[in-house]
Amino acid sequence: MGLLDGKVALISGGARGQGAAEANLFAREGAKVVFGDVLDDQGKQVEAEIHEVGGEALYIHLDVTREADWVSAVETAVSRYGKLDILVNNAGITIRKNVEDTTEEDWDRIISINLKGVWLGMKYQIIQMLEQGGGAIVNTASVAGLVAIRGTCAYVASKHAVAGLTKAAALEYAQSGIRVNAVCPGYIRTPLTQPLFDTMEGFEDQAVARHPLGRLGEPHEIAEAVAWLSSDAASFVTGHTMTVDGGYVAQ
Ligand code: NAD
């Protein structure tokens, strides 16, 4: 028996990093997984890896900032698998700039992908979930959605907004059987963070030192929490911002 047997899930940003770990784990736990990204070659590779081990998955092109892409993603999932139980809003980007160096273009890009993309995804999934009578949504915030991190103000603002949006949606749809939660990872080693560790001297050591467990997290550790929040095992959990951060915000 898998944790997600019989469920149909849609995951954004699934071509690499945490999203790819989530697509893999969801399929192993028995879900039928539709996952999208803008990195189509990498996405198709992840799809092939899931098929190789007998999982059920479909990769689609999905730019989370485009309303038409979300409409089509939900339609594709429902037409292929008959329903849609779970949405994981994982796609996101970061940028290391303080307030004075952030350009209008930087700001709009971060807010568009990290925040508007989450709202748009929820909007079309919720329309479908209301028809079905329920579902579960997990948004990807960050420890930067709960406390500030220096030198990445637009990212911090976007992730605090995701935490707020998660709670607002949880209240709005609690009576409709739709649970809405967020996961708040600490520093996880992925293609998002590796270039920072490689190019900013001392950054990795500083990042490790901020985590009481004394190491960075791995993508599969986030996927485990997201799978649980998405599952019926978390049936009384909504409006929660769950840290998976090696103790980062406990200090
Ligand atoms: P990643 O860069 O490895 O993966 C993010 C994925 O999102 C990529 O595949 C990318 O192509 C995709 N993406 C970017 N723009 C997109 C768009 N417009 N439409 C669809 N997909 C798009 O990063 P990751 O570390 O796996 O991050 C996943 C999520 O976790 C992000 O929301 C990130 O902010 C959050 N997060 C990461 C960390 C960390 O330390 N890695 C910590 C806290 C939160």
PDB file of C-alpha atoms and ligand atoms in Angstrom:
ATOM      1  CA  MET A   1       0.000   0.000   0.000  1.00  0.00           C
ATOM      2  CA  GLY A   2       1.328   3.425  -0.954  1.00  0.00           C
ATOM      3  CA  LEU A   3       0.610   6.634   0.941  1.00  0.00           C
ATOM      4  CA  LEU A   4      -0.942   8.136  -2.206  1.00  0.00           C
ATOM      5  CA  ASP A   5      -2.620   5.108  -3.775  1.00  0.00           C
ATOM      6  CA  GLY A   6      -5.464   6.140  -6.068  1.00  0.00           C
ATOM      7  CA  LYS A   7      -4.582   9.840  -6.008  1.00  0.00           C
ATOM      8  CA  VAL A   8      -3.976  12.031  -9.040  1.00  0.00           C
ATOM      9  CA  ALA A   9      -1.439  14.815  -8.462  1.00  0.00           C
ATOM     10  CA  LEU A  10      -0.240  17.856 -10.405  1.00  0.00           C
ATOM     11  CA  ILE A  11       3.231  19.201  -9.540  1.00  0.00           C
ATOM     12  CA  SER A  12       4.794  22.402 -10.910  1.00  0.00           C
ATOM     13  CA  GLY A  13       8.531  22.809 -11.450  1.00  0.00           C
ATOM     14  CA  GLY A  14       9.069  19.056 -11.568  1.00  0.00           C
ATOM     15  CA  ALA A  15      11.971  18.851 -14.011  1.00  0.00           C
ATOM     16  CA  ARG A  16      14.695  18.986 -11.358  1.00  0.00           C
ATOM     17  CA  GLY A  17      15.463  19.616  -7.681  1.00  0.00           C
ATOM     18  CA  GLN A  18      12.699  19.203  -5.130  1.00  0.00           C
ATOM     19  CA  GLY A  19       9.947  19.007  -7.774  1.00  0.00           C
ATOM     20  CA  ALA A  20      11.625  16.029  -9.480  1.00  0.00           C
ATOM     21  CA  ALA A  21      12.052  14.341  -6.065  1.00  0.00           C
ATOM     22  CA  GLU A  22       8.351  14.948  -5.393  1.00  0.00           C
ATOM     23  CA  ALA A  23       7.276  13.528  -8.787  1.00  0.00           C
ATOM     24  CA  ASN A  24       9.413  10.414  -8.161  1.00  0.00           C
ATOM     25  CA  LEU A  25       8.197   9.880  -4.593  1.00  0.00           C
ATOM     26  CA  PHE A  26       4.533  10.511  -5.434  1.00  0.00           C
ATOM     27  CA  ALA A  27       4.705   7.893  -8.193  1.00  0.00           C
ATOM     28  CA  ARG A  28       6.435   5.417  -5.834  1.00  0.00           C
ATOM     29  CA  GLU A  29       3.669   6.044  -3.277  1.00  0.00           C
ATOM     30  CA  GLY A  30       1.022   5.059  -5.829  1.00  0.00           C
ATOM     31  CA  ALA A  31      -0.110   8.416  -7.242  1.00  0.00           C
ATOM     32  CA  LYS A  32      -0.668   9.136 -10.916  1.00  0.00           C
ATOM     33  CA  VAL A  33       1.512  12.184 -11.441  1.00  0.00           C
ATOM     34  CA  VAL A  34       1.183  14.993 -13.971  1.00  0.00           C
ATOM     35  CA  PHE A  35       4.125  17.345 -13.635  1.00  0.00           C
ATOM     36  CA  GLY A  36       5.109  20.454 -15.535  1.00  0.00           C
ATOM     37  CA  ASP A  37       8.046  22.779 -16.016  1.00  0.00           C
ATOM     38  CA  VAL A  38       9.643  25.066 -18.576  1.00  0.00           C
ATOM     39  CA  LEU A  39      12.683  22.751 -18.872  1.00  0.00           C
ATOM     40  CA  ASP A  40      11.089  20.253 -21.243  1.00  0.00           C
ATOM     41  CA  ASP A  41      14.113  18.023 -21.959  1.00  0.00           C
ATOM     42  CA  GLN A  42      14.842  17.555 -18.253  1.00  0.00           C
ATOM     43  CA  GLY A  43      11.153  17.009 -17.524  1.00  0.00           C
ATOM     44  CA  LYS A  44      10.898  14.259 -20.138  1.00  0.00           C
ATOM     45  CA  GLN A  45      13.992  12.633 -18.644  1.00  0.00           C
ATOM     46  CA  VAL A  46      12.357  12.565 -15.192  1.00  0.00           C
ATOM     47  CA  GLU A  47       9.200  11.128 -16.780  1.00  0.00           C
ATOM     48  CA  ALA A  48      11.276   8.329 -18.375  1.00  0.00           C
ATOM     49  CA  GLU A  49      12.975   7.575 -15.026  1.00  0.00           C
ATOM     50  CA  ILE A  50       9.578   7.221 -13.329  1.00  0.00           C
ATOM     51  CA  HIS A  51       8.301   4.935 -16.113  1.00  0.00           C
ATOM     52  CA  GLU A  52      11.438   2.776 -15.852  1.00  0.00           C
ATOM     53  CA  VAL A  53      10.567   1.843 -12.274  1.00  0.00           C
ATOM     54  CA  GLY A  54       6.914   1.207 -13.111  1.00  0.00           C
ATOM     55  CA  GLY A  55       5.468   4.544 -11.980  1.00  0.00           C
ATOM     56  CA  GLU A  56       2.626   6.413 -13.693  1.00  0.00           C
ATOM     57  CA  ALA A  57       3.622   9.938 -14.763  1.00  0.00           C
ATOM     58  CA  LEU A  58       3.069  12.452 -17.536  1.00  0.00           C
ATOM     59  CA  TYR A  59       5.331  15.433 -18.206  1.00  0.00           C
ATOM     60  CA  ILE A  60       3.725  18.569 -19.692  1.00  0.00           C
ATOM     61  CA  HIS A  61       5.050  22.018 -20.571  1.00  0.00           C
ATOM     62  CA  LEU A  62       3.807  24.393 -17.851  1.00  0.00           C
ATOM     63  CA  ASP A  63       4.906  27.988 -17.362  1.00  0.00           C
ATOM     64  CA  VAL A  64       3.302  28.819 -14.007  1.00  0.00           C
ATOM     65  CA  THR A  65       2.987  32.514 -14.924  1.00  0.00           C
ATOM     66  CA  ARG A  66       0.679  31.727 -17.864  1.00  0.00           C
ATOM     67  CA  GLU A  67      -3.009  31.294 -17.139  1.00  0.00           C
ATOM     68  CA  ALA A  68      -3.581  29.308 -20.340  1.00  0.00           C
ATOM     69  CA  ASP A  69      -0.903  26.794 -19.302  1.00  0.00           C
ATOM     70  CA  TRP A  70      -2.646  26.153 -15.963  1.00  0.00           C
ATOM     71  CA  VAL A  71      -6.045  25.725 -17.650  1.00  0.00           C
ATOM     72  CA  SER A  72      -4.516  23.198 -20.015  1.00  0.00           C
ATOM     73  CA  ALA A  73      -2.561  21.420 -17.217  1.00  0.00           C
ATOM     74  CA  VAL A  74      -5.722  20.812 -15.191  1.00  0.00           C
ATOM     75  CA  GLU A  75      -7.644  19.752 -18.334  1.00  0.00           C
ATOM     76  CA  THR A  76      -4.872  17.340 -19.313  1.00  0.00           C
ATOM     77  CA  ALA A  77      -4.740  15.739 -15.851  1.00  0.00           C
ATOM     78  CA  VAL A  78      -8.517  15.330 -15.670  1.00  0.00           C
ATOM     79  CA  SER A  79      -8.897  14.026 -19.216  1.00  0.00           C
ATOM     80  CA  ARG A  80      -6.072  11.504 -18.743  1.00  0.00           C
ATOM     81  CA  TYR A  81      -6.775  10.323 -15.207  1.00  0.00           C
ATOM     82  CA  GLY A  82     -10.406  11.355 -14.604  1.00  0.00           C
ATOM     83  CA  LYS A  83      -9.847  13.659 -11.622  1.00  0.00           C
ATOM     84  CA  LEU A  84      -7.274  15.753  -9.761  1.00  0.00           C
ATOM     85  CA  ASP A  85      -6.789  15.305  -6.009  1.00  0.00           C
ATOM     86  CA  ILE A  86      -3.491  17.035  -5.221  1.00  0.00           C
ATOM     87  CA  LEU A  87      -1.700  20.183  -6.360  1.00  0.00           C
ATOM     88  CA  VAL A  88       1.913  20.844  -5.385  1.00  0.00           C
ATOM     89  CA  ASN A  89       2.991  24.387  -6.220  1.00  0.00           C
ATOM     90  CA  ASN A  90       6.746  23.880  -6.227  1.00  0.00           C
ATOM     91  CA  ALA A  91       8.125  26.001  -9.114  1.00  0.00           C
ATOM     92  CA  GLY A  92      10.215  28.927  -7.929  1.00  0.00           C
ATOM     93  CA  ILE A  93      13.312  31.002  -8.580  1.00  0.00           C
ATOM     94  CA  THR A  94      15.620  33.076  -6.429  1.00  0.00           C
ATOM     95  CA  ILE A  95      17.861  36.076  -6.814  1.00  0.00           C
ATOM     96  CA  ARG A  96      20.594  37.397  -4.502  1.00  0.00           C
ATOM     97  CA  LYS A  97      20.116  41.179  -4.463  1.00  0.00           C
ATOM     98  CA  ASN A  98      19.394  43.726  -1.739  1.00  0.00           C
ATOM     99  CA  VAL A  99      16.656  46.346  -1.988  1.00  0.00           C
ATOM    100  CA  GLU A 100      18.690  49.034  -3.762  1.00  0.00           C
ATOM    101  CA  ASP A 101      20.131  46.652  -6.383  1.00  0.00           C
ATOM    102  CA  THR A 102      16.871  44.896  -7.214  1.00  0.00           C
ATOM    103  CA  THR A 103      15.534  46.097 -10.573  1.00  0.00           C
ATOM    104  CA  GLU A 104      11.878  46.399 -11.500  1.00  0.00           C
ATOM    105  CA  GLU A 105      12.432  43.484 -13.884  1.00  0.00           C
ATOM    106  CA  ASP A 106      13.920  41.327 -11.066  1.00  0.00           C
ATOM    107  CA  TRP A 107      10.991  42.173  -8.814  1.00  0.00           C
ATOM    108  CA  ASP A 108       8.318  41.433 -11.416  1.00  0.00           C
ATOM    109  CA  ARG A 109       9.958  38.133 -12.412  1.00  0.00           C
ATOM    110  CA  ILE A 110      10.230  36.808  -8.849  1.00  0.00           C
ATOM    111  CA  ILE A 111       6.728  37.870  -7.857  1.00  0.00           C
ATOM    112  CA  SER A 112       5.288  36.536 -11.098  1.00  0.00           C
ATOM    113  CA  ILE A 113       6.817  33.040 -10.768  1.00  0.00           C
ATOM    114  CA  ASN A 114       6.914  32.602  -6.975  1.00  0.00           C
ATOM    115  CA  LEU A 115       3.614  34.263  -6.056  1.00  0.00           C
ATOM    116  CA  LYS A 116       1.332  34.795  -9.056  1.00  0.00           C
ATOM    117  CA  GLY A 117       2.190  31.277 -10.238  1.00  0.00           C
ATOM    118  CA  VAL A 118       0.982  29.817  -6.932  1.00  0.00           C
ATOM    119  CA  TRP A 119      -2.264  31.789  -6.976  1.00  0.00           C
ATOM    120  CA  LEU A 120      -3.001  30.869 -10.612  1.00  0.00           C
ATOM    121  CA  GLY A 121      -2.328  27.187  -9.943  1.00  0.00           C
ATOM    122  CA  MET A 122      -4.608  27.175  -6.916  1.00  0.00           C
ATOM    123  CA  LYS A 123      -7.352  29.013  -8.806  1.00  0.00           C
ATOM    124  CA  TYR A 124      -7.753  26.390 -11.531  1.00  0.00           C
ATOM    125  CA  GLN A 125      -7.146  23.406  -9.272  1.00  0.00           C
ATOM    126  CA  ILE A 126      -9.691  24.698  -6.747  1.00  0.00           C
ATOM    127  CA  ILE A 127     -12.349  25.087  -9.464  1.00  0.00           C
ATOM    128  CA  GLN A 128     -11.791  21.404 -10.256  1.00  0.00           C
ATOM    129  CA  MET A 129     -11.646  20.357  -6.560  1.00  0.00           C
ATOM    130  CA  LEU A 130     -14.923  22.150  -5.813  1.00  0.00           C
ATOM    131  CA  GLU A 131     -16.580  20.052  -8.540  1.00  0.00           C
ATOM    132  CA  GLN A 132     -15.051  16.884  -7.062  1.00  0.00           C
ATOM    133  CA  GLY A 133     -15.841  17.781  -3.441  1.00  0.00           C
ATOM    134  CA  GLY A 134     -12.334  18.150  -2.026  1.00  0.00           C
ATOM    135  CA  GLY A 135      -8.587  17.878  -2.401  1.00  0.00           C
ATOM    136  CA  ALA A 136      -5.220  18.880  -0.979  1.00  0.00           C
ATOM    137  CA  ILE A 137      -2.851  21.658  -1.985  1.00  0.00           C
ATOM    138  CA  VAL A 138       0.751  22.089  -0.846  1.00  0.00           C
ATOM    139  CA  ASN A 139       2.502  25.359  -1.669  1.00  0.00           C
ATOM    140  CA  THR A 140       6.262  25.723  -1.461  1.00  0.00           C
ATOM    141  CA  ALA A 141       7.244  28.632   0.752  1.00  0.00           C
ATOM    142  CA  SER A 142      10.622  28.612   2.534  1.00  0.00           C
ATOM    143  CA  VAL A 143      12.213  29.475   5.837  1.00  0.00           C
ATOM    144  CA  ALA A 144      12.447  32.802   3.982  1.00  0.00           C
ATOM    145  CA  GLY A 145       8.643  32.857   4.161  1.00  0.00           C
ATOM    146  CA  LEU A 146       8.792  32.873   7.962  1.00  0.00           C
ATOM    147  CA  VAL A 147      11.931  34.877   8.783  1.00  0.00           C
ATOM    148  CA  ALA A 148      14.035  37.252   6.698  1.00  0.00           C
ATOM    149  CA  ILE A 149      17.335  36.342   5.045  1.00  0.00           C
ATOM    150  CA  ARG A 150      19.739  39.149   4.158  1.00  0.00           C
ATOM    151  CA  GLY A 151      20.425  39.966   0.499  1.00  0.00           C
ATOM    152  CA  THR A 152      17.397  38.385  -1.171  1.00  0.00           C
ATOM    153  CA  CYS A 153      14.548  40.784  -0.406  1.00  0.00           C
ATOM    154  CA  ALA A 154      12.290  40.016  -3.385  1.00  0.00           C
ATOM    155  CA  TYR A 155      12.521  36.276  -2.651  1.00  0.00           C
ATOM    156  CA  VAL A 156      11.761  36.842   1.054  1.00  0.00           C
ATOM    157  CA  ALA A 157       8.765  39.019   0.126  1.00  0.00           C
ATOM    158  CA  SER A 158       7.457  36.431  -2.347  1.00  0.00           C
ATOM    159  CA  LYS A 159       7.747  33.553   0.132  1.00  0.00           C
ATOM    160  CA  HIS A 160       6.132  35.493   3.013  1.00  0.00           C
ATOM    161  CA  ALA A 161       3.277  36.192   0.587  1.00  0.00           C
ATOM    162  CA  VAL A 162       2.998  32.481  -0.274  1.00  0.00           C
ATOM    163  CA  ALA A 163       2.665  31.697   3.451  1.00  0.00           C
ATOM    164  CA  GLY A 164      -0.118  34.310   3.752  1.00  0.00           C
ATOM    165  CA  LEU A 165      -1.867  33.145   0.595  1.00  0.00           C
ATOM    166  CA  THR A 166      -1.779  29.566   1.897  1.00  0.00           C
ATOM    167  CA  LYS A 167      -3.531  30.542   5.135  1.00  0.00           C
ATOM    168  CA  ALA A 168      -6.093  32.705   3.307  1.00  0.00           C
ATOM    169  CA  ALA A 169      -6.982  29.896   0.896  1.00  0.00           C
ATOM    170  CA  ALA A 170      -7.103  27.373   3.759  1.00  0.00           C
ATOM    171  CA  LEU A 171      -9.783  29.478   5.456  1.00  0.00           C
ATOM    172  CA  GLU A 172     -11.734  30.091   2.270  1.00  0.00           C
ATOM    173  CA  TYR A 173     -11.989  26.400   1.297  1.00  0.00           C
ATOM    174  CA  ALA A 174     -11.953  24.523   4.638  1.00  0.00           C
ATOM    175  CA  GLN A 175     -15.718  24.031   4.458  1.00  0.00           C
ATOM    176  CA  SER A 176     -15.386  22.613   0.949  1.00  0.00           C
ATOM    177  CA  GLY A 177     -13.062  19.769   1.917  1.00  0.00           C
ATOM    178  CA  ILE A 178      -9.981  21.377   0.401  1.00  0.00           C
ATOM    179  CA  ARG A 179      -6.895  21.484   2.649  1.00  0.00           C
ATOM    180  CA  VAL A 180      -4.198  24.050   1.849  1.00  0.00           C
ATOM    181  CA  ASN A 181      -0.766  23.895   3.491  1.00  0.00           C
ATOM    182  CA  ALA A 182       2.761  25.086   2.793  1.00  0.00           C
ATOM    183  CA  VAL A 183       6.148  23.492   3.221  1.00  0.00           C
ATOM    184  CA  CYS A 184       8.999  25.741   4.360  1.00  0.00           C
ATOM    185  CA  PRO A 185      12.360  24.191   3.462  1.00  0.00           C
ATOM    186  CA  GLY A 186      15.665  25.271   4.918  1.00  0.00           C
ATOM    187  CA  TYR A 187      18.664  25.287   2.570  1.00  0.00           C
ATOM    188  CA  ILE A 188      18.390  22.265   0.283  1.00  0.00           C
ATOM    189  CA  ARG A 189      21.116  21.207  -2.140  1.00  0.00           C
ATOM    190  CA  THR A 190      19.491  21.586  -5.593  1.00  0.00           C
ATOM    191  CA  PRO A 191      20.310  23.217  -8.948  1.00  0.00           C
ATOM    192  CA  LEU A 192      18.834  26.410  -7.431  1.00  0.00           C
ATOM    193  CA  THR A 193      21.338  26.644  -4.578  1.00  0.00           C
ATOM    194  CA  GLN A 194      24.390  24.774  -5.929  1.00  0.00           C
ATOM    195  CA  PRO A 195      25.541  27.733  -8.116  1.00  0.00           C
ATOM    196  CA  LEU A 196      25.424  29.959  -5.007  1.00  0.00           C
ATOM    197  CA  PHE A 197      27.520  27.460  -3.030  1.00  0.00           C
ATOM    198  CA  ASP A 198      29.944  27.199  -5.972  1.00  0.00           C
ATOM    199  CA  THR A 199      30.418  30.933  -6.587  1.00  0.00           C
ATOM    200  CA  MET A 200      29.959  32.743  -3.236  1.00  0.00           C
ATOM    201  CA  GLU A 201      32.972  32.128  -1.040  1.00  0.00           C
ATOM    202  CA  GLY A 202      32.046  30.864   2.427  1.00  0.00           C
ATOM    203  CA  PHE A 203      28.326  30.750   1.609  1.00  0.00           C
ATOM    204  CA  GLU A 204      27.914  26.994   1.988  1.00  0.00           C
ATOM    205  CA  ASP A 205      29.693  26.940   5.367  1.00  0.00           C
ATOM    206  CA  GLN A 206      27.531  29.848   6.562  1.00  0.00           C
ATOM    207  CA  ALA A 207      24.396  28.090   5.347  1.00  0.00           C
ATOM    208  CA  VAL A 208      25.340  24.838   7.096  1.00  0.00           C
ATOM    209  CA  ALA A 209      26.075  26.752  10.317  1.00  0.00           C
ATOM    210  CA  ARG A 210      22.545  28.216  10.336  1.00  0.00           C
ATOM    211  CA  HIS A 211      21.023  24.712  10.583  1.00  0.00           C
ATOM    212  CA  PRO A 212      21.188  23.173  14.080  1.00  0.00           C
ATOM    213  CA  LEU A 213      21.300  19.691  12.504  1.00  0.00           C
ATOM    214  CA  GLY A 214      24.650  20.793  11.031  1.00  0.00           C
ATOM    215  CA  ARG A 215      24.038  20.068   7.364  1.00  0.00           C
ATOM    216  CA  LEU A 216      22.022  21.082   4.318  1.00  0.00           C
ATOM    217  CA  GLY A 217      18.797  19.278   3.439  1.00  0.00           C
ATOM    218  CA  GLU A 218      18.265  16.917   0.510  1.00  0.00           C
ATOM    219  CA  PRO A 219      15.372  17.163  -2.003  1.00  0.00           C
ATOM    220  CA  HIS A 220      13.870  13.829  -0.935  1.00  0.00           C
ATOM    221  CA  GLU A 221      13.482  15.144   2.641  1.00  0.00           C
ATOM    222  CA  ILE A 222      11.177  17.897   1.350  1.00  0.00           C
ATOM    223  CA  ALA A 223       9.328  15.425  -0.880  1.00  0.00           C
ATOM    224  CA  GLU A 224       8.549  13.231   2.156  1.00  0.00           C
ATOM    225  CA  ALA A 225       6.879  16.143   3.984  1.00  0.00           C
ATOM    226  CA  VAL A 226       4.958  17.227   0.882  1.00  0.00           C
ATOM    227  CA  ALA A 227       3.714  13.677   0.288  1.00  0.00           C
ATOM    228  CA  TRP A 228       2.463  13.454   3.864  1.00  0.00           C
ATOM    229  CA  LEU A 229       0.734  16.859   3.753  1.00  0.00           C
ATOM    230  CA  SER A 230      -0.907  15.800   0.444  1.00  0.00           C
ATOM    231  CA  SER A 231      -2.117  12.480   1.820  1.00  0.00           C
ATOM    232  CA  ASP A 232      -5.199  11.474   3.792  1.00  0.00           C
ATOM    233  CA  ALA A 233      -2.852  10.897   6.770  1.00  0.00           C
ATOM    234  CA  ALA A 234      -2.872  14.708   7.159  1.00  0.00           C
ATOM    235  CA  SER A 235      -6.680  14.908   7.083  1.00  0.00           C
ATOM    236  CA  PHE A 236      -6.905  17.374  10.031  1.00  0.00           C
ATOM    237  CA  VAL A 237      -4.049  19.634   8.853  1.00  0.00           C
ATOM    238  CA  THR A 238      -4.834  22.852   7.001  1.00  0.00           C
ATOM    239  CA  GLY A 239      -3.454  26.405   6.968  1.00  0.00           C
ATOM    240  CA  HIS A 240      -0.139  25.049   8.261  1.00  0.00           C
ATOM    241  CA  THR A 241       3.323  26.298   7.288  1.00  0.00           C
ATOM    242  CA  MET A 242       5.479  23.236   7.969  1.00  0.00           C
ATOM    243  CA  THR A 243       9.187  23.817   8.414  1.00  0.00           C
ATOM    244  CA  VAL A 244      11.515  21.122   7.091  1.00  0.00           C
ATOM    245  CA  ASP A 245      14.640  23.012   7.945  1.00  0.00           C
ATOM    246  CA  GLY A 246      16.983  21.151  10.287  1.00  0.00           C
ATOM    247  CA  GLY A 247      15.912  23.515  13.073  1.00  0.00           C
ATOM    248  CA  TYR A 248      16.687  26.755  11.151  1.00  0.00           C
ATOM    249  CA  VAL A 249      13.770  28.811  12.498  1.00  0.00           C
ATOM    250  CA  ALA A 250      13.768  27.242  15.963  1.00  0.00           C
ATOM    251  CA  GLN A 251      16.647  29.491  17.065  1.00  0.00           C
TER     252      GLN A 251
HETATM  253  P1  NAD B   1      15.261  24.186  -8.760  1.00  0.00           P
HETATM  254  O1  NAD B   1      15.737  25.390  -9.489  1.00  0.00           O
HETATM  255  O2  NAD B   1      16.109  22.972  -8.732  1.00  0.00           O
HETATM  256  O3  NAD B   1      13.813  23.748  -9.288  1.00  0.00           O
HETATM  257  C1  NAD B   1      12.827  24.708  -9.532  1.00  0.00           C
HETATM  258  C2  NAD B   1      12.096  24.312 -10.803  1.00  0.00           C
HETATM  259  O4  NAD B   1      11.119  25.319 -11.086  1.00  0.00           O
HETATM  260  C3  NAD B   1      13.040  24.226 -12.011  1.00  0.00           C
HETATM  261  O5  NAD B   1      12.876  23.000 -12.666  1.00  0.00           O
HETATM  262  C4  NAD B   1      12.600  25.397 -12.865  1.00  0.00           C
HETATM  263  O6  NAD B   1      12.762  25.187 -14.268  1.00  0.00           O
HETATM  264  C5  NAD B   1      11.127  25.511 -12.481  1.00  0.00           C
HETATM  265  N1  NAD B   1      10.582  26.803 -12.881  1.00  0.00           N
HETATM  266  C6  NAD B   1      11.158  28.030 -12.817  1.00  0.00           C
HETATM  267  N2  NAD B   1      10.354  28.952 -13.399  1.00  0.00           N
HETATM  268  C7  NAD B   1       9.252  28.284 -13.813  1.00  0.00           C
HETATM  269  C8  NAD B   1       8.060  28.674 -14.460  1.00  0.00           C
HETATM  270  N3  NAD B   1       7.835  29.964 -14.843  1.00  0.00           N
HETATM  271  N4  NAD B   1       7.126  27.744 -14.726  1.00  0.00           N
HETATM  272  C9  NAD B   1       7.340  26.435 -14.379  1.00  0.00           C
HETATM  273  N5  NAD B   1       8.445  26.001 -13.775  1.00  0.00           N
HETATM  274  C10 NAD B   1       9.389  26.921 -13.495  1.00  0.00           C
HETATM  275  O7  NAD B   1      14.922  24.682  -7.282  1.00  0.00           O
HETATM  276  P2  NAD B   1      14.535  23.894  -5.933  1.00  0.00           P
HETATM  277  O8  NAD B   1      15.571  24.201  -4.954  1.00  0.00           O
HETATM  278  O9  NAD B   1      14.124  22.515  -6.223  1.00  0.00           O
HETATM  279  O10 NAD B   1      13.270  24.775  -5.513  1.00  0.00           O
HETATM  280  C11 NAD B   1      11.939  24.297  -5.541  1.00  0.00           C
HETATM  281  C12 NAD B   1      11.100  25.224  -4.688  1.00  0.00           C
HETATM  282  O11 NAD B   1      11.587  25.185  -3.349  1.00  0.00           O
HETATM  283  C13 NAD B   1      11.155  26.688  -5.097  1.00  0.00           C
HETATM  284  O12 NAD B   1       9.867  27.264  -4.933  1.00  0.00           O
HETATM  285  C14 NAD B   1      12.141  27.284  -4.119  1.00  0.00           C
HETATM  286  O13 NAD B   1      11.950  28.660  -3.931  1.00  0.00           O
HETATM  287  C15 NAD B   1      11.813  26.503  -2.881  1.00  0.00           C
HETATM  288  N6  NAD B   1      12.881  26.459  -1.862  1.00  0.00           N
HETATM  289  C16 NAD B   1      14.115  26.000  -2.176  1.00  0.00           C
HETATM  290  C17 NAD B   1      15.084  25.975  -1.189  1.00  0.00           C
HETATM  291  C18 NAD B   1      16.468  25.457  -1.443  1.00  0.00           C
HETATM  292  O14 NAD B   1      17.356  25.665  -0.593  1.00  0.00           O
HETATM  293  N7  NAD B   1      16.740  24.785  -2.553  1.00  0.00           N
HETATM  294  C19 NAD B   1      14.786  26.429   0.094  1.00  0.00           C
HETATM  295  C20 NAD B   1      13.504  26.891   0.369  1.00  0.00           C
HETATM  296  C21 NAD B   1      12.545  26.904  -0.625  1.00  0.00           C
END
